[in-house]
Short mmCIF file of C-alpha atoms in Angstrom, two decimals:
data_model
loop_
_atom_site.label_atom_id
_atom_site.label_comp_id
_atom_site.label_asym_id
_atom_site.label_seq_id
_atom_site.Cartn_x
_atom_site.Cartn_y
_atom_site.Cartn_z
CA MET A 1 0.00 0.00 0.00
CA VAL A 2 1.24 3.47 -0.88
CA THR A 3 0.44 6.79 0.80
CA THR A 4 2.05 10.01 -0.38
CA THR A 5 1.92 13.63 0.70
CA ASN A 6 2.32 16.09 -2.14
CA LEU A 7 2.76 19.87 -2.20
CA ILE A 8 1.01 21.21 -5.30
CA PRO A 9 1.86 24.81 -6.32
CA PHE A 10 -1.15 26.66 -7.69
CA HIS A 11 -1.64 30.42 -8.07
CA GLU A 12 0.82 31.39 -5.34
CA ILE A 13 -0.46 28.87 -2.78
CA LEU A 14 0.55 25.31 -1.94
CA ILE A 15 -2.09 22.60 -1.84
CA GLU A 16 -1.09 19.84 0.59
CA THR A 17 -2.53 16.64 -0.82
CA THR A 18 -2.55 13.23 0.81
CA VAL A 19 -3.08 10.34 -1.62
CA THR A 20 -3.95 7.02 -0.04
CA ASN A 21 -5.66 3.64 -0.23
CA GLU A 22 -5.30 3.06 3.50
CA VAL A 23 -8.31 3.43 5.78
CA SER A 24 -6.10 4.37 8.73
CA ILE A 25 -4.77 7.40 6.82
CA VAL A 26 -8.30 8.45 5.86
CA LYS A 27 -9.38 8.17 9.49
CA SER A 28 -6.41 10.24 10.65
CA TRP A 29 -7.12 12.98 8.07
CA ILE A 30 -10.78 13.14 9.10
CA LEU A 31 -10.00 13.20 12.83
CA THR A 32 -7.51 16.02 12.24
CA ALA A 33 -10.17 18.00 10.37
CA LEU A 34 -12.80 17.39 13.04
CA SER A 35 -10.36 18.50 15.73
CA ALA A 36 -9.09 21.57 13.83
CA TYR A 37 -12.60 22.91 13.21
CA ARG A 38 -14.40 21.73 16.35
CA GLU A 39 -15.17 25.32 17.39
CA ASP A 40 -16.45 26.42 13.96
CA PRO A 41 -20.24 26.46 13.52
CA THR A 42 -19.91 25.91 9.75
CA VAL A 43 -17.11 24.24 7.81
CA ILE A 44 -17.06 24.16 4.01
CA ILE A 45 -15.49 21.13 2.37
CA SER A 46 -15.43 20.19 -1.30
CA LEU A 47 -16.47 16.73 -2.46
CA ASN A 48 -15.47 15.47 -5.89
CA SER A 49 -15.06 12.08 -7.50
CA LYS A 50 -13.85 10.54 -10.74
CA SER A 51 -15.42 7.44 -12.25
CA HIS A 52 -13.61 4.32 -13.36
CA PRO A 53 -12.37 4.89 -16.93
CA GLN A 54 -13.96 1.63 -18.17
CA ASP A 55 -16.98 1.47 -15.86
CA ASP A 56 -18.95 4.57 -14.85
CA ALA A 57 -20.70 2.51 -12.18
CA LYS A 58 -17.42 2.32 -10.26
CA THR A 59 -15.73 5.30 -8.64
CA ALA A 60 -11.96 5.47 -9.07
CA THR A 61 -11.16 8.36 -6.74
CA LEU A 62 -12.85 10.46 -4.08
CA GLN A 63 -11.43 13.93 -3.38
CA LEU A 64 -12.03 16.06 -0.28
CA CYS A 65 -10.62 19.53 0.34
CA ILE A 66 -10.74 22.01 3.23
CA LYS A 67 -8.80 25.22 2.58
CA THR A 68 -5.46 23.98 1.18
CA LYS A 69 -5.63 20.48 2.68
CA CYS A 70 -6.81 17.80 0.23
CA LEU A 71 -7.34 14.07 0.50
CA ILE A 72 -7.49 11.73 -2.49
CA LEU A 73 -8.89 8.27 -1.79
CA GLN A 74 -7.99 5.59 -4.33
CA LEU A 75 -11.22 3.65 -3.99
CA LEU A 76 -10.30 1.00 -6.59
CA HIS A 77 -7.42 -0.09 -4.38
CA MET A 78 -8.97 0.51 -0.96
CA SER A 79 -9.33 -2.47 1.36
CA GLN A 80 -11.52 -2.64 4.48
CA ILE A 81 -14.43 -0.86 2.78
CA THR A 82 -16.68 -1.46 5.81
CA ASN A 83 -14.21 0.37 8.04
CA LEU A 84 -13.98 3.13 5.43
CA LYS A 85 -17.75 3.63 5.57
CA ASP A 86 -17.58 3.99 9.32
CA CYS A 87 -14.84 6.63 9.34
CA LEU A 88 -16.40 8.59 6.46
CA SER A 89 -19.71 8.70 8.32
CA ASP A 90 -18.01 10.66 11.12
CA LEU A 91 -17.47 13.44 8.60
CA PHE A 92 -20.60 13.18 6.48
CA ASP A 93 -22.96 12.95 9.46
CA ASP A 94 -21.57 16.12 11.07
CA GLU A 95 -24.08 18.92 10.46
CA ARG A 96 -21.38 21.58 10.75
CA PHE A 97 -19.83 20.41 7.48
CA VAL A 98 -21.31 21.74 4.23
CA PHE A 99 -20.16 19.70 1.23
CA VAL A 100 -19.85 21.60 -2.04
CA GLY A 101 -19.11 20.63 -5.62
CA ILE A 102 -20.38 20.66 -9.18
CA GLY A 103 -22.99 17.97 -9.75
CA ILE A 104 -22.71 16.97 -6.11
CA ALA A 105 -25.97 15.00 -6.15
CA LYS A 106 -24.51 12.80 -8.91
CA THR A 107 -21.27 12.47 -6.96
CA VAL A 108 -23.14 11.30 -3.87
CA ALA A 109 -25.22 8.88 -5.94
CA SER A 110 -22.05 7.39 -7.43
CA LEU A 111 -20.84 6.67 -3.89
CA ASP A 112 -23.99 4.78 -2.97
CA GLY A 113 -23.12 2.17 -0.39
CA LEU A 114 -20.04 4.08 0.74
CA ILE A 115 -21.82 7.17 2.05
CA ARG A 116 -24.95 6.52 4.09
CA VAL A 117 -26.11 10.11 4.30
CA ILE A 118 -24.71 13.64 3.96
CA ALA A 119 -26.11 16.11 6.44
CA LYS A 120 -25.57 19.14 4.18
CA LYS A 121 -24.61 19.37 0.51
CA VAL A 122 -24.77 22.23 -2.00
CA ASP A 123 -24.13 22.35 -5.75
CA VAL A 124 -21.87 25.33 -6.50
CA ARG A 125 -23.47 25.60 -9.94
CA ASP A 126 -26.81 26.30 -8.27
CA LEU A 127 -25.19 28.83 -5.93
CA ALA A 128 -23.71 30.72 -8.88
CA LYS A 129 -27.13 30.93 -10.53
CA VAL A 130 -28.67 32.31 -7.33
CA ASN A 131 -25.87 34.80 -6.60
CA TYR A 132 -25.37 35.90 -10.21
CA PRO A 133 -28.76 35.40 -11.90
CA PHE A 134 -28.00 37.75 -14.79
CA SER A 135 -24.68 36.09 -15.59
CA TYR A 136 -25.46 32.46 -14.86
CA GLY A 137 -29.24 32.12 -14.61
CA GLU A 138 -29.69 30.83 -18.16
CA ARG A 139 -26.55 28.73 -18.28
CA SER A 140 -27.60 25.24 -17.34
CA ARG A 141 -24.19 23.65 -17.84
CA LEU A 142 -21.45 25.54 -16.08
CA SER A 143 -18.05 23.86 -16.14
CA LEU A 144 -15.76 24.04 -13.15
CA LYS A 145 -13.00 25.59 -15.27
CA ALA A 146 -15.30 28.31 -16.60
CA MET A 147 -16.51 29.18 -13.12
CA ALA A 148 -12.96 29.14 -11.74
CA CYS A 149 -11.85 31.60 -14.41
CA GLU A 150 -14.85 33.93 -14.18
CA LEU A 151 -15.36 33.92 -10.41
CA LEU A 152 -11.85 33.41 -9.04
CA GLY A 153 -9.48 34.43 -11.83
CA PHE A 154 -7.99 30.93 -12.06
CA CYS A 155 -7.91 30.88 -15.85
CA SER A 156 -5.07 28.51 -16.60
CA TRP A 157 -4.69 25.21 -14.82
CA ARG A 158 -4.43 22.48 -17.39
CA PRO A 159 -2.04 19.58 -16.73
CA LYS A 160 1.35 19.76 -18.44
CA ARG A 161 0.30 16.78 -20.49
CA GLU A 162 -2.98 15.16 -21.46
CA PHE A 163 -3.18 12.03 -19.35
CA CYS A 164 -5.19 8.98 -20.25
CA PRO A 165 -8.33 8.38 -18.12
CA ARG A 166 -6.92 4.92 -17.42
CA ASP A 167 -4.25 6.66 -15.32
CA LEU A 168 -6.93 7.18 -12.64
CA ALA A 169 -7.06 3.42 -12.11
CA ASN A 170 -3.32 3.01 -11.47
CA ASP A 171 -2.33 1.88 -7.99
CA VAL A 172 0.23 4.72 -7.95
CA LEU A 173 -1.00 8.03 -9.36
CA ASP A 174 1.57 10.13 -11.18
CA GLU A 175 2.33 13.77 -10.42
CA GLU A 176 0.14 15.30 -13.13
CA VAL A 177 -2.90 13.22 -12.16
CA ILE A 178 -2.47 14.20 -8.52
CA LYS A 179 -2.18 17.86 -9.49
CA PHE A 180 -5.30 17.66 -11.66
CA LEU A 181 -7.37 16.04 -8.90
CA SER A 182 -6.00 18.39 -6.23
CA VAL A 183 -6.72 21.56 -8.19
CA ASP A 184 -10.23 20.32 -9.03
CA ALA A 185 -10.91 19.80 -5.33
CA TYR A 186 -9.33 23.09 -4.24
CA VAL A 187 -11.15 25.17 -6.87
CA SER A 188 -14.48 23.57 -5.91
CA TYR A 189 -13.76 24.54 -2.31
CA GLU A 190 -12.90 28.15 -3.17
CA ILE A 191 -16.00 28.59 -5.34
CA GLY A 192 -18.14 27.16 -2.54
CA VAL A 193 -16.60 29.54 -0.01
CA LYS A 194 -17.16 32.54 -2.28
CA MET A 195 -20.77 31.62 -3.07
CA LEU A 196 -21.80 30.70 0.48
CA THR A 197 -20.09 33.77 1.97
CA GLN A 198 -22.03 36.02 -0.38
CA GLN A 199 -25.28 34.38 0.64
CA MET A 200 -24.51 35.11 4.30
CA LEU A 201 -23.87 38.81 3.68
#
C-alpha cells in the first residue's frame, strides 16, 4: 500500500494533498479536520469524484478539500471498505460540514453504499445561478473551469500533459494526475466559499 503527501503549487499557494488507499490514513485525516474545526459552527469542504475509466458505475477516486488540505482516496485499491464507511460517516454525518461541488448529487449517488447520508450538501453551480442570476441564470451547464476563471481568476490550470483516463485506475498516481485532482478539489472549495459567503452577507 502506498500513501504520499504532495505539495502542489497553484496560483501562489501550496495545496497539501494526501493520496492514499489506507483506511487508517483516511481516518487520521478526518479526525484532524474534526479537531481543527471543532469550534467552527460551519465548515465548508469540497467533495469530488472521478469514475472508473472503463466502468462509470465504479468510482476510481474520491477527493475532499478544506482550505489547502486535500485528500485523495484511491477507492479502486482501498481495502476494508466497511471500516472506510464507518470513518467517512463521522465526517458526512456532522451537520457543521457543508459539502460543495459541481454535480454533487450525482457524486453522492455514485458513492452509494459508501456514504450513508450527507447532512448538508450544495451544488456550486446552483449557488452561482442564485448569486449571479444575470450572468449564470440561463446557463444550465457551467463547467468548473469556466466558473474558476470567471469567479476566481484561475484561468489557466491544465495539466502539463494530457493524461489517459486509465491513469486514474493506477495503484500509484503520477504527479500530473495528482495535481489535476487536487486543483479540481481546491477550486471547488474556493467557489463554494465565495458563493456561500455572499449568501450570508
